[in-house]
Amino acid sequence: MVKKGVILCGGLGTRFLPITKAVPKEMLPIIDRPVVDYIVDEAVNSGIKEILIIISPNKDCIKEYYQPNPELYQKLMESGKQDYARVIDQIPQKANVSFDVQYIPKGSGDALLIAQEFVSGEPFALMLGDDVMYNDQNPVVKQLISVYEKYQKTVLGVQRRTPPEIFRYGVIDILERLEPDVYDMKGILEKPSSVDDLTSDLATLGRYILTPEIFEILKKTPLGINNELQLTDGINLLAQQSGALAYVFEGRRYDMGNKLGSLEAITEYALRDQELGKAYKEYLTELLKNIQKVFFKTN
């Protein structure tokens, strides 16, 4: 049974400067909630109630978001804004969310090692803070948990991608196909540079169910790119020693470390929103009628 989840929220958010000079990229909004909260909800909706968020220094506002704010709650109640009061009151109650800090950026593997005590020898979900997943019927982490429970092995969430997009991701080296969407894997090729290097069309996309042996493996893993401890290198060793699986999950993935991905998420979540969806659809429909004339004028 997978009961715990770890979310990695490190990184500088360079591609979103200058806003990330003051606001962590994980706190940038999709409508009225921060990116990280969509990831927390995915975990909660997958049956996970204990969550550790690994942050870098100067990201205390993520912690503040998950702490009670009785003063604001009281002001909202007194001013007749009970609905808003209930919304902020429910945030700290959705899960047992705790925090730890990676003070020096030494790679994703180093960040994960901080979670060893929290995990306490159990299998756990790992979610990267740049990736938001949408599947309102069957959350992606829940799908991965189902595969783990069947095979009792580490599971990586993947989807099919084609060049040139696939060059941005780790690519699965397939050993054997076990089911239509489940593959036994040799390892991961990190960000291949050409079509000739591709070992498959399966790209890793920031969701994992990991067995606790990953921690001892990471401690023995040589430093990799930029002299950092890379999670990919640790998973490759784990796959060789104990085996690992790639699962082609169902769902829409948004790359929130990318400006276009952020805009896609905002647009699509707004269209799904019960309050905003209809009006936003009408706005977009009207905009598209005149988009060439208004935004792409030619001389």
CSV table of C-alpha atoms in Angstrom, one decimal:
chain,number,residue,atom,x,y,z
A,1,MET,CA,0.0,0.0,0.0
A,2,VAL,CA,1.4,3.4,-1.0
A,3,LYS,CA,0.5,5.9,1.7
A,4,LYS,CA,3.2,8.6,1.3
A,5,GLY,CA,4.2,11.1,-1.3
A,6,VAL,CA,7.2,13.3,-1.9
A,7,ILE,CA,7.1,16.4,-4.1
A,8,LEU,CA,10.3,18.0,-5.3
A,9,CYS,CA,10.1,21.8,-5.5
A,10,GLY,CA,13.7,22.9,-6.0
A,11,GLY,CA,15.1,24.9,-8.9
A,12,LEU,CA,15.3,28.6,-9.6
A,13,GLY,CA,12.5,28.9,-12.1
A,14,THR,CA,14.9,30.7,-14.4
A,15,ARG,CA,12.6,30.5,-17.4
A,16,PHE,CA,10.0,32.5,-15.5
A,17,LEU,CA,12.2,35.3,-14.4
A,18,PRO,CA,11.7,38.0,-13.3
A,19,ILE,CA,8.5,36.9,-11.5
A,20,THR,CA,10.4,33.9,-9.9
A,21,LYS,CA,12.8,36.4,-8.3
A,22,ALA,CA,10.0,36.9,-5.7
A,23,VAL,CA,7.5,34.1,-6.3
A,24,PRO,CA,8.5,30.4,-6.5
A,25,LYS,CA,7.4,28.8,-9.8
A,26,GLU,CA,5.5,26.3,-7.8
A,27,MET,CA,3.4,29.1,-6.4
A,28,LEU,CA,2.5,30.6,-9.8
A,29,PRO,CA,-1.3,30.4,-10.3
A,30,ILE,CA,-3.5,28.2,-12.4
A,31,ILE,CA,-6.5,30.5,-12.1
A,32,ASP,CA,-6.8,30.9,-8.3
A,33,ARG,CA,-4.6,28.1,-6.9
A,34,PRO,CA,-0.8,27.6,-7.1
A,35,VAL,CA,0.7,24.9,-9.2
A,36,VAL,CA,1.9,22.8,-6.2
A,37,ASP,CA,-1.7,22.5,-4.9
A,38,TYR,CA,-2.8,20.7,-8.0
A,39,ILE,CA,0.0,18.2,-7.4
A,40,VAL,CA,-1.0,17.8,-3.8
A,41,ASP,CA,-4.6,17.2,-4.8
A,42,GLU,CA,-3.5,14.5,-7.3
A,43,ALA,CA,-1.7,12.7,-4.4
A,44,VAL,CA,-4.7,13.1,-2.1
A,45,ASN,CA,-7.1,11.9,-4.7
A,46,SER,CA,-4.8,8.8,-5.2
A,47,GLY,CA,-5.2,7.9,-1.5
A,48,ILE,CA,-2.1,9.6,-0.2
A,49,LYS,CA,-2.5,11.6,3.0
A,50,GLU,CA,1.1,12.1,4.1
A,51,ILE,CA,3.1,14.4,1.9
A,52,LEU,CA,6.6,15.8,2.2
A,53,ILE,CA,7.5,18.8,0.0
A,54,ILE,CA,11.2,19.3,-0.5
A,55,ILE,CA,11.9,23.0,-1.1
A,56,SER,CA,14.9,25.2,-1.7
A,57,PRO,CA,15.7,28.2,0.5
A,58,ASN,CA,13.5,31.3,0.0
A,59,LYS,CA,10.4,29.3,-0.8
A,60,ASP,CA,8.8,29.7,2.6
A,61,CYS,CA,5.6,31.0,1.0
A,62,ILE,CA,4.8,27.4,-0.1
A,63,LYS,CA,4.9,26.4,3.6
A,64,GLU,CA,2.7,29.4,4.4
A,65,TYR,CA,0.1,28.3,1.9
A,66,TYR,CA,-0.5,25.1,3.8
A,67,GLN,CA,-0.6,26.6,7.3
A,68,PRO,CA,-3.8,27.8,9.0
A,69,ASN,CA,-4.5,31.6,8.9
A,70,PRO,CA,-7.0,32.2,11.7
A,71,GLU,CA,-6.7,35.9,11.3
A,72,LEU,CA,-7.7,35.9,7.7
A,73,TYR,CA,-10.4,33.3,8.3
A,74,GLN,CA,-11.9,35.5,11.0
A,75,LYS,CA,-11.9,38.6,8.8
A,76,LEU,CA,-13.6,36.8,6.0
A,77,MET,CA,-16.3,35.4,8.3
A,78,GLU,CA,-16.9,38.8,9.9
A,79,SER,CA,-17.2,40.4,6.4
A,80,GLY,CA,-19.8,37.9,5.2
A,81,LYS,CA,-17.4,36.0,2.9
A,82,GLN,CA,-18.0,32.6,4.4
A,83,ASP,CA,-17.4,30.7,1.2
A,84,TYR,CA,-13.9,32.1,0.9
A,85,ALA,CA,-13.3,31.4,4.6
A,86,ARG,CA,-14.2,27.8,4.1
A,87,VAL,CA,-11.9,27.5,1.1
A,88,ILE,CA,-8.8,28.7,3.0
A,89,ASP,CA,-9.8,26.7,6.1
A,90,GLN,CA,-9.8,23.5,4.1
A,91,ILE,CA,-6.3,23.9,2.6
A,92,PRO,CA,-4.3,22.7,5.7
A,93,GLN,CA,-6.9,19.9,6.3
A,94,LYS,CA,-6.6,18.1,2.9
A,95,ALA,CA,-3.5,16.2,3.9
A,96,ASN,CA,-0.7,16.0,6.4
A,97,VAL,CA,1.8,18.2,4.6
A,98,SER,CA,5.3,18.7,5.9
A,99,PHE,CA,8.4,20.3,4.6
A,100,ASP,CA,12.2,20.0,4.4
A,101,VAL,CA,14.9,22.1,2.7
A,102,GLN,CA,17.6,21.3,0.2
A,103,TYR,CA,19.9,24.1,1.1
A,104,ILE,CA,22.5,23.5,-1.6
A,105,PRO,CA,21.3,22.5,-5.1
A,106,LYS,CA,23.1,19.2,-5.7
A,107,GLY,CA,20.7,17.5,-8.0
A,108,SER,CA,17.3,15.7,-7.8
A,109,GLY,CA,18.8,12.6,-6.3
A,110,ASP,CA,20.3,14.6,-3.5
A,111,ALA,CA,17.0,16.3,-2.9
A,112,LEU,CA,15.2,12.9,-2.7
A,113,LEU,CA,17.7,11.6,-0.1
A,114,ILE,CA,16.3,14.2,2.3
A,115,ALA,CA,13.1,12.3,2.3
A,116,GLN,CA,14.5,9.0,3.5
A,117,GLU,CA,13.5,9.4,7.2
A,118,PHE,CA,10.0,10.5,6.1
A,119,VAL,CA,9.5,7.5,3.8
A,120,SER,CA,10.5,5.1,6.7
A,121,GLY,CA,11.1,2.0,4.5
A,122,GLU,CA,7.9,2.1,2.6
A,123,PRO,CA,7.1,2.4,-1.1
A,124,PHE,CA,6.2,6.0,-2.0
A,125,ALA,CA,5.0,8.3,-4.8
A,126,LEU,CA,7.5,10.8,-6.1
A,127,MET,CA,6.1,13.8,-8.0
A,128,LEU,CA,8.1,16.6,-9.7
A,129,GLY,CA,6.9,20.1,-9.1
A,130,ASP,CA,7.1,21.1,-12.8
A,131,ASP,CA,4.5,18.6,-13.9
A,132,VAL,CA,0.7,19.0,-13.4
A,133,MET,CA,-1.4,16.0,-14.5
A,134,TYR,CA,-5.1,16.1,-15.3
A,135,ASN,CA,-7.3,13.0,-15.2
A,136,ASP,CA,-10.4,13.7,-13.1
A,137,GLN,CA,-11.6,10.1,-13.3
A,138,ASN,CA,-8.4,8.2,-12.4
A,139,PRO,CA,-5.5,10.4,-11.1
A,140,VAL,CA,-2.1,9.5,-12.6
A,141,VAL,CA,-0.5,8.6,-9.3
A,142,LYS,CA,-3.4,6.3,-8.6
A,143,GLN,CA,-2.8,4.6,-11.9
A,144,LEU,CA,0.9,4.0,-11.1
A,145,ILE,CA,0.0,2.7,-7.6
A,146,SER,CA,-2.3,0.1,-9.3
A,147,VAL,CA,0.7,-1.1,-11.4
A,148,TYR,CA,3.0,-1.2,-8.4
A,149,GLU,CA,0.5,-3.3,-6.4
A,150,LYS,CA,0.4,-5.8,-9.2
A,151,TYR,CA,4.1,-6.1,-9.8
A,152,GLN,CA,5.7,-4.9,-6.6
A,153,LYS,CA,8.4,-3.0,-8.5
A,154,THR,CA,9.3,0.6,-9.1
A,155,VAL,CA,7.0,2.2,-11.7
A,156,LEU,CA,7.8,5.2,-13.9
A,157,GLY,CA,5.0,7.2,-15.5
A,158,VAL,CA,5.6,7.7,-19.2
A,159,GLN,CA,3.8,8.9,-22.3
A,160,ARG,CA,4.7,8.6,-26.0
A,161,ARG,CA,6.5,11.6,-27.5
A,162,THR,CA,8.0,12.2,-30.9
A,163,PRO,CA,11.0,14.3,-32.1
A,164,PRO,CA,11.9,17.0,-31.4
A,165,GLU,CA,9.9,17.2,-28.2
A,166,ILE,CA,11.2,13.8,-26.9
A,167,PHE,CA,14.7,15.2,-26.8
A,168,ARG,CA,13.7,17.2,-23.8
A,169,TYR,CA,13.0,14.1,-21.7
A,170,GLY,CA,14.5,11.0,-20.4
A,171,VAL,CA,13.6,8.1,-22.7
A,172,ILE,CA,12.9,4.5,-21.7
A,173,ASP,CA,15.2,1.7,-22.9
A,174,ILE,CA,12.7,-1.2,-23.1
A,175,LEU,CA,13.5,-4.7,-22.1
A,176,GLU,CA,10.1,-6.4,-22.6
A,177,ARG,CA,6.5,-5.5,-23.1
A,178,LEU,CA,4.4,-7.1,-20.2
A,179,GLU,CA,1.0,-5.6,-21.0
A,180,PRO,CA,-0.3,-3.1,-23.6
A,181,ASP,CA,0.8,-0.2,-21.4
A,182,VAL,CA,3.4,-1.8,-19.1
A,183,TYR,CA,7.0,-2.3,-20.0
A,184,ASP,CA,9.9,-3.9,-18.2
A,185,MET,CA,12.8,-1.5,-18.7
A,186,LYS,CA,16.6,-1.6,-18.9
A,187,GLY,CA,17.0,2.0,-17.9
A,188,ILE,CA,16.6,5.7,-18.9
A,189,LEU,CA,18.5,7.6,-21.6
A,190,GLU,CA,18.6,11.2,-20.4
A,191,LYS,CA,17.7,13.7,-23.1
A,192,PRO,CA,19.0,12.0,-26.2
A,193,SER,CA,20.5,14.4,-28.8
A,194,SER,CA,19.4,12.7,-32.0
A,195,VAL,CA,16.9,10.3,-33.5
A,196,ASP,CA,19.7,7.7,-33.8
A,197,ASP,CA,20.0,7.7,-30.0
A,198,LEU,CA,16.4,7.0,-29.3
A,199,THR,CA,15.7,3.7,-27.5
A,200,SER,CA,11.9,4.1,-27.6
A,201,ASP,CA,9.2,6.8,-27.9
A,202,LEU,CA,8.4,6.6,-24.1
A,203,ALA,CA,9.3,9.8,-22.2
A,204,THR,CA,9.5,10.0,-18.5
A,205,LEU,CA,7.2,12.8,-17.2
A,206,GLY,CA,7.7,13.4,-13.5
A,207,ARG,CA,5.6,10.7,-11.8
A,208,TYR,CA,7.1,7.6,-10.0
A,209,ILE,CA,6.3,4.9,-7.5
A,210,LEU,CA,9.7,4.1,-5.9
A,211,THR,CA,10.7,1.3,-3.6
A,212,PRO,CA,12.7,2.4,-0.5
A,213,GLU,CA,15.9,0.7,-1.7
A,214,ILE,CA,16.3,3.8,-4.0
A,215,PHE,CA,17.9,5.6,-1.0
A,216,GLU,CA,20.8,3.2,-0.5
A,217,ILE,CA,21.3,3.0,-4.2
A,218,LEU,CA,21.5,6.8,-4.5
A,219,LYS,CA,24.1,6.9,-1.7
A,220,LYS,CA,26.3,4.7,-3.9
A,221,THR,CA,25.5,6.4,-7.2
A,222,PRO,CA,28.4,8.4,-8.8
A,223,LEU,CA,27.8,12.1,-9.4
A,224,GLY,CA,26.6,12.8,-12.9
A,225,ILE,CA,25.8,15.9,-15.0
A,226,ASN,CA,27.1,19.2,-13.4
A,227,ASN,CA,28.7,17.1,-10.7
A,228,GLU,CA,25.3,16.5,-9.2
A,229,LEU,CA,23.5,13.4,-7.9
A,230,GLN,CA,20.9,12.7,-10.6
A,231,LEU,CA,17.7,10.7,-9.9
A,232,THR,CA,17.9,9.1,-13.3
A,233,ASP,CA,21.3,7.6,-12.6
A,234,GLY,CA,19.9,6.1,-9.4
A,235,ILE,CA,16.9,4.7,-11.1
A,236,ASN,CA,19.1,3.1,-13.8
A,237,LEU,CA,21.0,1.3,-11.1
A,238,LEU,CA,17.8,0.2,-9.3
A,239,ALA,CA,16.4,-1.1,-12.6
A,240,GLN,CA,19.6,-3.2,-13.1
A,241,GLN,CA,19.5,-4.6,-9.5
A,242,SER,CA,15.8,-5.1,-8.8
A,243,GLY,CA,13.9,-4.2,-11.9
A,244,ALA,CA,11.7,-1.3,-12.8
A,245,LEU,CA,8.6,-0.7,-15.0
A,246,ALA,CA,7.4,2.0,-17.3
A,247,TYR,CA,3.7,2.6,-17.5
A,248,VAL,CA,2.0,4.6,-20.2
A,249,PHE,CA,-0.5,6.6,-18.1
A,250,GLU,CA,-3.8,8.1,-19.2
A,251,GLY,CA,-4.1,11.9,-18.7
A,252,ARG,CA,-3.1,15.3,-19.8
A,253,ARG,CA,0.3,16.5,-18.7
A,254,TYR,CA,1.2,20.2,-18.4
A,255,ASP,CA,4.9,21.3,-18.3
A,256,MET,CA,4.7,24.1,-15.7
A,257,GLY,CA,8.4,24.8,-16.1
A,258,ASN,CA,7.7,26.1,-19.6
A,259,LYS,CA,5.8,29.3,-20.4
A,260,LEU,CA,3.7,27.7,-23.1
A,261,GLY,CA,2.9,24.8,-20.9
A,262,SER,CA,1.7,27.2,-18.2
A,263,LEU,CA,-0.5,29.1,-20.6
A,264,GLU,CA,-2.0,25.8,-21.8
A,265,ALA,CA,-2.8,24.8,-18.3
A,266,ILE,CA,-4.5,28.1,-17.5
A,267,THR,CA,-6.5,28.0,-20.6
A,268,GLU,CA,-7.7,24.4,-20.3
A,269,TYR,CA,-8.4,24.6,-16.6
A,270,ALA,CA,-10.4,27.8,-17.2
A,271,LEU,CA,-12.5,26.1,-19.9
A,272,ARG,CA,-13.2,23.2,-17.4
A,273,ASP,CA,-14.1,25.6,-14.6
A,274,GLN,CA,-17.9,25.7,-13.8
A,275,GLU,CA,-17.8,29.4,-13.0
A,276,LEU,CA,-15.5,30.6,-15.7
A,277,GLY,CA,-15.8,28.0,-18.5
A,278,LYS,CA,-18.8,29.3,-20.5
A,279,ALA,CA,-17.7,33.0,-20.5
A,280,TYR,CA,-14.1,32.1,-21.2
A,281,LYS,CA,-15.2,29.9,-24.1
A,282,GLU,CA,-17.2,32.7,-25.6
A,283,TYR,CA,-14.2,35.1,-25.2
A,284,LEU,CA,-11.9,32.7,-26.9
A,285,THR,CA,-14.4,32.0,-29.7
A,286,GLU,CA,-14.7,35.7,-30.4
A,287,LEU,CA,-10.9,36.2,-30.1
A,288,LEU,CA,-10.2,33.5,-32.6
A,289,LYS,CA,-12.5,35.1,-35.2
A,290,ASN,CA,-10.2,38.2,-35.3
A,291,ILE,CA,-6.9,36.8,-34.1
A,292,GLN,CA,-5.1,37.2,-37.4
A,293,LYS,CA,-6.3,40.7,-38.0
A,294,VAL,CA,-5.7,42.0,-34.4
A,295,PHE,CA,-2.5,40.1,-33.4
A,296,PHE,CA,-0.7,39.2,-36.6
A,297,LYS,CA,-1.0,42.3,-38.8
A,298,THR,CA,1.1,42.3,-41.9
A,299,ASN,CA,2.3,45.4,-43.8
